[in-house]
Amino acid sequence: MIEKKSSVEYTQIRYELPEPEIARIVMARPDTRNAQSLKMLYEINHAFDVAAKSSSIKVIILAGDGPHFSSGHDLTEERNPLDYDLVVQAAGHHEPGAAGMYAGEEEYFTGLHWKWRNIAKPTIAQVQGRAMAGGMMIAMPMDIIVASEDAQFSDPVVAFGVNGHEYFLHAWDLGPRKAKEMLFTGETLTAQECKELGMVNHVVPIEELEDATLNLARRIASRPAIGLKLAKQAVNFSMDVQGQHQALTGALAMHHIGHAHARVQYGYPVDPNGAAVIKNDAKVAMKVNDDTCS
């Protein structure tokens, strides 16, 4: 079977084939710490589709250029989902106010991420530096996470008056009590802490991150594709029957209660005081780290 080469020109990601059976999607906006614009998310989605359809690819890696995996959503862009070919939730985007915003986040946050979670091939997140809010979120749908020793995971957006980032699987990945503590305090977790909690599979020195991820992908690719597909579906089904998708859907609705409240109280989708809270927490954390190292 001859595979067609993609005609799409990526501008915010790269699609690489480091080995014959392995594809690597690389977020390529290091100047913004790989902040996720809608264009980036739809390019990632297209690249996942290319890898999923390829008869030769068995494993897909998601990585990021530069010192940080991703700083989260690009808050500087004007989002208009109707500029893109919608793939999950096509209705309601033209509606004003909360209705349009809800349809948008159903599409490009929970919708795309849940779609990636269910790709019938193993996926690996290769994480270094900060994976903050939406940056943590984009790693969570991947089947396996390999992190460098300097990797940090955080979701501080309760300070904005919402329950957390939109792909809300915190209790599943961290356990309920640690998830609550992270959300209530905006705490940043190290890669090693996340490994101990079961969210991260492996922690390696930063200089070994790419090779360690490729080595793991190579081991996985040595298995037959049908076996990998069925194993992934079996584990995902185990979470499905426990209500994971229902929990995700309910949490997004709660997220939008927070947005609606902020619109009424502040005339803006989030509490505008949240940014100062998050910045202050970051300064305190940096001082604690400096004092610990001195």
Tab-separated table of C-alpha atoms in Angstrom:
chain	number	residue	atom	x	y	z
A	1	MET	CA	0.000	0.000	0.000
A	2	ILE	CA	1.379	3.405	-1.035
A	3	GLU	CA	0.787	6.125	1.564
A	4	LYS	CA	0.004	9.632	0.388
A	5	LYS	CA	2.281	12.379	1.598
A	6	SER	CA	0.491	15.090	3.582
A	7	SER	CA	-0.089	18.311	1.640
A	8	VAL	CA	-0.385	20.363	4.854
A	9	GLU	CA	2.458	22.774	5.592
A	10	TYR	CA	2.966	22.874	9.360
A	11	THR	CA	4.123	26.189	10.840
A	12	GLN	CA	3.870	25.535	14.595
A	13	ILE	CA	4.831	21.853	14.825
A	14	ARG	CA	7.120	19.375	13.093
A	15	TYR	CA	6.238	15.862	11.987
A	16	GLU	CA	9.284	13.621	12.174
A	17	LEU	CA	10.061	9.984	11.467
A	18	PRO	CA	13.073	9.250	13.698
A	19	GLU	CA	12.792	5.519	12.955
A	20	PRO	CA	10.731	3.498	10.442
A	21	GLU	CA	7.938	2.533	12.874
A	22	ILE	CA	7.969	5.653	15.055
A	23	ALA	CA	6.452	9.084	14.414
A	24	ARG	CA	7.294	12.152	16.490
A	25	ILE	CA	5.109	15.266	16.672
A	26	VAL	CA	7.106	18.217	17.995
A	27	MET	CA	5.565	21.454	19.251
A	28	ALA	CA	7.813	24.064	17.643
A	29	ARG	CA	7.142	27.402	19.352
A	30	PRO	CA	10.025	27.558	21.842
A	31	ASP	CA	9.885	31.373	21.845
A	32	THR	CA	6.453	31.097	23.530
A	33	ARG	CA	7.402	28.038	25.610
A	34	ASN	CA	5.203	26.105	23.181
A	35	ALA	CA	2.055	27.972	24.135
A	36	GLN	CA	-0.872	26.294	22.404
A	37	SER	CA	-2.649	28.408	19.832
A	38	LEU	CA	-5.639	26.915	18.049
A	39	LYS	CA	-3.448	26.620	14.966
A	40	MET	CA	-0.962	24.521	16.918
A	41	LEU	CA	-3.692	22.259	18.336
A	42	TYR	CA	-5.195	21.626	14.900
A	43	GLU	CA	-1.751	20.986	13.402
A	44	ILE	CA	-1.097	18.472	16.202
A	45	ASN	CA	-4.461	16.859	15.474
A	46	HIS	CA	-3.673	16.621	11.770
A	47	ALA	CA	-0.285	15.067	12.516
A	48	PHE	CA	-1.882	12.521	14.843
A	49	ASP	CA	-4.286	11.617	12.039
A	50	VAL	CA	-1.376	11.187	9.598
A	51	ALA	CA	0.450	8.886	12.024
A	52	ALA	CA	-2.718	6.970	12.913
A	53	LYS	CA	-3.504	6.293	9.238
A	54	SER	CA	0.041	5.235	8.357
A	55	SER	CA	0.419	1.483	7.892
A	56	SER	CA	4.072	1.686	8.930
A	57	ILE	CA	3.767	3.690	12.178
A	58	LYS	CA	3.269	1.758	15.418
A	59	VAL	CA	4.123	4.357	18.081
A	60	ILE	CA	3.621	8.141	18.252
A	61	ILE	CA	5.716	10.498	20.407
A	62	LEU	CA	4.578	14.015	21.381
A	63	ALA	CA	7.455	16.352	22.278
A	64	GLY	CA	8.277	20.054	22.492
A	65	ASP	CA	11.187	22.207	21.330
A	66	GLY	CA	13.248	24.248	23.754
A	67	PRO	CA	13.650	24.083	27.525
A	68	HIS	CA	9.932	23.681	28.250
A	69	PHE	CA	7.338	21.166	27.064
A	70	SER	CA	4.463	23.683	27.113
A	71	SER	CA	3.380	26.728	29.102
A	72	GLY	CA	-0.285	26.034	28.317
A	73	HIS	CA	-2.881	27.890	26.281
A	74	ASP	CA	-1.781	30.892	24.227
A	75	LEU	CA	-3.788	33.590	26.019
A	76	THR	CA	-2.691	36.284	23.559
A	77	GLU	CA	-4.612	34.937	20.567
A	78	GLU	CA	-8.160	35.740	19.508
A	79	ARG	CA	-9.765	32.292	19.321
A	80	ASN	CA	-12.216	31.610	16.537
A	81	PRO	CA	-12.840	27.892	16.051
A	82	LEU	CA	-14.781	28.635	12.861
A	83	ASP	CA	-11.448	29.449	11.205
A	84	TYR	CA	-10.664	25.708	11.358
A	85	ASP	CA	-12.165	22.461	10.122
A	86	LEU	CA	-13.967	21.299	13.259
A	87	VAL	CA	-13.528	17.612	13.995
A	88	VAL	CA	-15.409	16.906	17.239
A	89	GLN	CA	-18.128	19.433	18.122
A	90	ALA	CA	-19.404	21.289	15.054
A	91	ALA	CA	-22.466	22.986	16.545
A	92	GLY	CA	-22.872	26.153	18.575
A	93	HIS	CA	-19.632	27.982	17.832
A	94	HIS	CA	-21.470	30.954	16.316
A	95	GLU	CA	-23.489	31.539	19.520
A	96	PRO	CA	-22.629	34.615	21.607
A	97	GLY	CA	-21.420	34.508	25.196
A	98	ALA	CA	-21.180	31.327	27.242
A	99	ALA	CA	-22.806	29.094	24.614
A	100	GLY	CA	-20.159	29.745	21.962
A	101	MET	CA	-17.304	29.525	24.438
A	102	TYR	CA	-18.612	26.204	25.776
A	103	ALA	CA	-18.896	24.764	22.252
A	104	GLY	CA	-15.357	25.915	21.506
A	105	GLU	CA	-13.827	24.280	24.560
A	106	GLU	CA	-15.818	21.095	23.921
A	107	GLU	CA	-14.104	21.040	20.534
A	108	TYR	CA	-10.487	22.060	20.890
A	109	PHE	CA	-9.777	21.162	24.505
A	110	THR	CA	-11.785	18.198	25.771
A	111	GLY	CA	-12.806	17.054	22.278
A	112	LEU	CA	-9.404	16.952	20.590
A	113	HIS	CA	-7.650	15.630	23.694
A	114	TRP	CA	-10.174	12.810	24.164
A	115	LYS	CA	-9.787	11.961	20.478
A	116	TRP	CA	-6.025	11.694	20.939
A	117	ARG	CA	-6.518	9.555	24.053
A	118	ASN	CA	-8.383	7.015	21.910
A	119	ILE	CA	-5.989	6.799	18.945
A	120	ALA	CA	-5.577	3.056	18.340
A	121	LYS	CA	-1.784	3.236	18.595
A	122	PRO	CA	0.443	3.741	21.647
A	123	THR	CA	1.405	7.352	22.371
A	124	ILE	CA	4.236	8.726	24.510
A	125	ALA	CA	4.665	12.263	25.887
A	126	GLN	CA	8.318	13.361	26.089
A	127	VAL	CA	8.282	16.108	28.725
A	128	GLN	CA	10.987	18.519	29.877
A	129	GLY	CA	10.833	21.758	31.856
A	130	ARG	CA	7.417	23.200	32.582
A	131	ALA	CA	4.149	21.488	31.700
A	132	MET	CA	1.775	24.088	33.091
A	133	ALA	CA	-2.047	24.045	32.981
A	134	GLY	CA	-2.777	23.388	29.286
A	135	GLY	CA	0.789	22.074	29.006
A	136	MET	CA	0.042	19.439	31.623
A	137	MET	CA	-3.279	18.842	29.894
A	138	ILE	CA	-1.739	18.007	26.516
A	139	ALA	CA	0.484	15.350	28.104
A	140	MET	CA	-2.382	13.666	29.971
A	141	PRO	CA	-4.088	11.946	26.974
A	142	MET	CA	-0.851	10.173	26.074
A	143	ASP	CA	-0.575	6.522	27.139
A	144	ILE	CA	2.891	6.908	28.671
A	145	ILE	CA	4.824	9.917	29.989
A	146	VAL	CA	8.614	10.010	30.019
A	147	ALA	CA	9.916	13.091	31.841
A	148	SER	CA	13.289	14.671	32.428
A	149	GLU	CA	14.481	15.266	35.980
A	150	ASP	CA	13.792	18.984	35.617
A	151	ALA	CA	10.187	18.493	34.459
A	152	GLN	CA	7.451	20.146	36.522
A	153	PHE	CA	3.686	19.725	36.299
A	154	SER	CA	1.141	22.251	37.558
A	155	ASP	CA	-2.428	23.408	37.141
A	156	PRO	CA	-2.796	26.709	39.029
A	157	VAL	CA	-5.946	27.936	37.283
A	158	VAL	CA	-8.248	27.629	40.303
A	159	ALA	CA	-6.852	31.131	40.926
A	160	PHE	CA	-8.860	32.199	37.848
A	161	GLY	CA	-12.083	30.969	39.465
A	162	VAL	CA	-12.446	27.671	37.566
A	163	ASN	CA	-11.996	24.101	38.789
A	164	GLY	CA	-8.875	23.348	36.744
A	165	HIS	CA	-7.827	22.981	33.123
A	166	GLU	CA	-10.414	21.656	30.724
A	167	TYR	CA	-9.258	18.043	30.214
A	168	PHE	CA	-9.981	17.315	33.861
A	169	LEU	CA	-8.588	13.894	34.739
A	170	HIS	CA	-6.606	14.994	37.788
A	171	ALA	CA	-8.191	12.511	40.205
A	172	TRP	CA	-7.494	9.667	37.766
A	173	ASP	CA	-3.855	10.558	37.155
A	174	LEU	CA	-2.818	11.863	40.595
A	175	GLY	CA	-5.315	10.329	43.027
A	176	PRO	CA	-8.119	12.362	44.620
A	177	ARG	CA	-6.318	13.834	47.628
A	178	LYS	CA	-3.181	14.935	45.772
A	179	ALA	CA	-5.363	16.303	42.982
A	180	LYS	CA	-7.281	18.415	45.494
A	181	GLU	CA	-4.087	19.714	47.086
A	182	MET	CA	-2.596	20.639	43.707
A	183	LEU	CA	-5.757	22.441	42.655
A	184	PHE	CA	-6.443	24.174	45.985
A	185	THR	CA	-2.881	25.517	46.311
A	186	GLY	CA	-1.577	25.768	42.744
A	187	GLU	CA	1.282	23.460	43.813
A	188	THR	CA	3.893	22.459	41.252
A	189	LEU	CA	4.801	18.767	41.261
A	190	THR	CA	8.200	17.480	40.240
A	191	ALA	CA	8.599	14.686	37.728
A	192	GLN	CA	9.673	12.342	40.528
A	193	GLU	CA	6.575	13.184	42.598
A	194	CYS	CA	4.384	12.503	39.574
A	195	LYS	CA	6.171	9.198	39.023
A	196	GLU	CA	5.472	8.173	42.624
A	197	LEU	CA	1.798	9.089	42.128
A	198	GLY	CA	1.580	7.054	38.917
A	199	MET	CA	1.120	9.890	36.405
A	200	VAL	CA	4.680	9.667	34.996
A	201	ASN	CA	6.228	6.367	33.917
A	202	HIS	CA	9.939	7.208	33.793
A	203	VAL	CA	12.193	10.056	34.975
A	204	VAL	CA	15.582	10.437	33.301
A	205	PRO	CA	18.361	13.046	33.056
A	206	ILE	CA	17.526	15.770	30.541
A	207	GLU	CA	20.403	14.763	28.270
A	208	GLU	CA	18.975	11.231	28.069
A	209	LEU	CA	15.327	12.190	27.527
A	210	GLU	CA	15.147	11.826	23.747
A	211	ASP	CA	17.069	8.553	23.675
A	212	ALA	CA	15.101	7.078	26.581
A	213	THR	CA	11.818	7.949	24.886
A	214	LEU	CA	12.970	6.469	21.573
A	215	ASN	CA	14.234	3.319	23.285
A	216	LEU	CA	10.849	2.815	24.932
A	217	ALA	CA	9.048	3.473	21.640
A	218	ARG	CA	11.341	0.954	19.940
A	219	ARG	CA	10.507	-1.727	22.517
A	220	ILE	CA	6.791	-1.077	22.087
A	221	ALA	CA	7.081	-1.174	18.282
A	222	SER	CA	8.538	-4.691	18.467
A	223	ARG	CA	5.020	-5.969	19.291
A	224	PRO	CA	2.331	-6.596	16.647
A	225	ALA	CA	0.103	-3.597	15.915
A	226	ILE	CA	-3.108	-5.520	16.592
A	227	GLY	CA	-1.876	-6.592	20.024
A	228	LEU	CA	-0.902	-3.014	20.908
A	229	LYS	CA	-4.287	-1.722	19.734
A	230	LEU	CA	-6.226	-4.297	21.737
A	231	ALA	CA	-4.131	-3.794	24.876
A	232	LYS	CA	-4.691	-0.036	24.717
A	233	GLN	CA	-8.407	-0.423	24.101
A	234	ALA	CA	-8.722	-2.903	26.966
A	235	VAL	CA	-7.092	-0.531	29.473
A	236	ASN	CA	-9.091	2.449	28.189
A	237	PHE	CA	-12.301	0.400	28.377
A	238	SER	CA	-11.520	-0.422	32.006
A	239	MET	CA	-11.447	3.329	32.721
A	240	ASP	CA	-14.512	3.936	30.564
A	241	VAL	CA	-16.679	1.538	32.568
A	242	GLN	CA	-15.577	3.385	35.712
A	243	GLY	CA	-17.039	6.572	34.224
A	244	GLN	CA	-13.934	8.475	33.113
A	245	HIS	CA	-15.614	10.177	30.179
A	246	GLN	CA	-18.664	11.105	32.241
A	247	ALA	CA	-16.368	12.623	34.862
A	248	LEU	CA	-14.574	14.618	32.154
A	249	THR	CA	-17.854	15.889	30.704
A	250	GLY	CA	-19.177	16.918	34.106
A	251	ALA	CA	-15.958	18.708	35.024
A	252	LEU	CA	-16.084	20.747	31.794
A	253	ALA	CA	-19.611	21.875	32.680
A	254	MET	CA	-18.341	22.967	36.117
A	255	HIS	CA	-15.442	24.751	34.426
A	256	HIS	CA	-17.962	26.802	32.476
A	257	ILE	CA	-19.929	27.707	35.586
A	258	GLY	CA	-16.686	29.384	36.652
A	259	HIS	CA	-16.431	31.189	33.307
A	260	ALA	CA	-20.069	32.307	33.486
A	261	HIS	CA	-19.642	33.581	37.049
A	262	ALA	CA	-16.562	35.585	36.061
A	263	ARG	CA	-18.392	37.121	33.096
A	264	VAL	CA	-21.140	38.352	35.427
A	265	GLN	CA	-18.807	39.541	38.173
A	266	TYR	CA	-15.880	40.881	36.135
A	267	GLY	CA	-17.097	41.160	32.544
A	268	TYR	CA	-14.323	38.734	31.599
A	269	PRO	CA	-14.232	34.898	31.314
A	270	VAL	CA	-11.896	34.463	34.321
A	271	ASP	CA	-11.131	36.251	37.578
A	272	PRO	CA	-8.611	38.924	36.529
A	273	ASN	CA	-6.931	38.739	39.949
A	274	GLY	CA	-5.800	35.185	39.228
A	275	ALA	CA	-2.729	36.139	37.218
A	276	ALA	CA	-1.243	38.049	40.159
A	277	VAL	CA	-1.886	35.110	42.499
A	278	ILE	CA	-0.152	32.683	40.143
A	279	LYS	CA	2.815	35.017	39.585
A	280	ASN	CA	3.221	35.520	43.339
A	281	ASP	CA	3.138	31.757	43.940
A	282	ALA	CA	5.832	31.335	41.276
A	283	LYS	CA	8.048	33.926	42.998
A	284	VAL	CA	7.581	32.223	46.364
A	285	ALA	CA	8.429	28.837	44.846
A	286	MET	CA	11.580	30.237	43.228
A	287	LYS	CA	12.674	31.771	46.557
A	288	VAL	CA	12.075	28.492	48.390
A	289	ASN	CA	14.132	26.655	45.775
A	290	ASP	CA	16.935	29.235	46.003
A	291	ASP	CA	16.991	29.000	49.811
A	292	THR	CA	17.024	25.205	49.661
A	293	CYS	CA	19.972	25.188	47.259
A	294	SER	CA	21.991	27.795	49.181
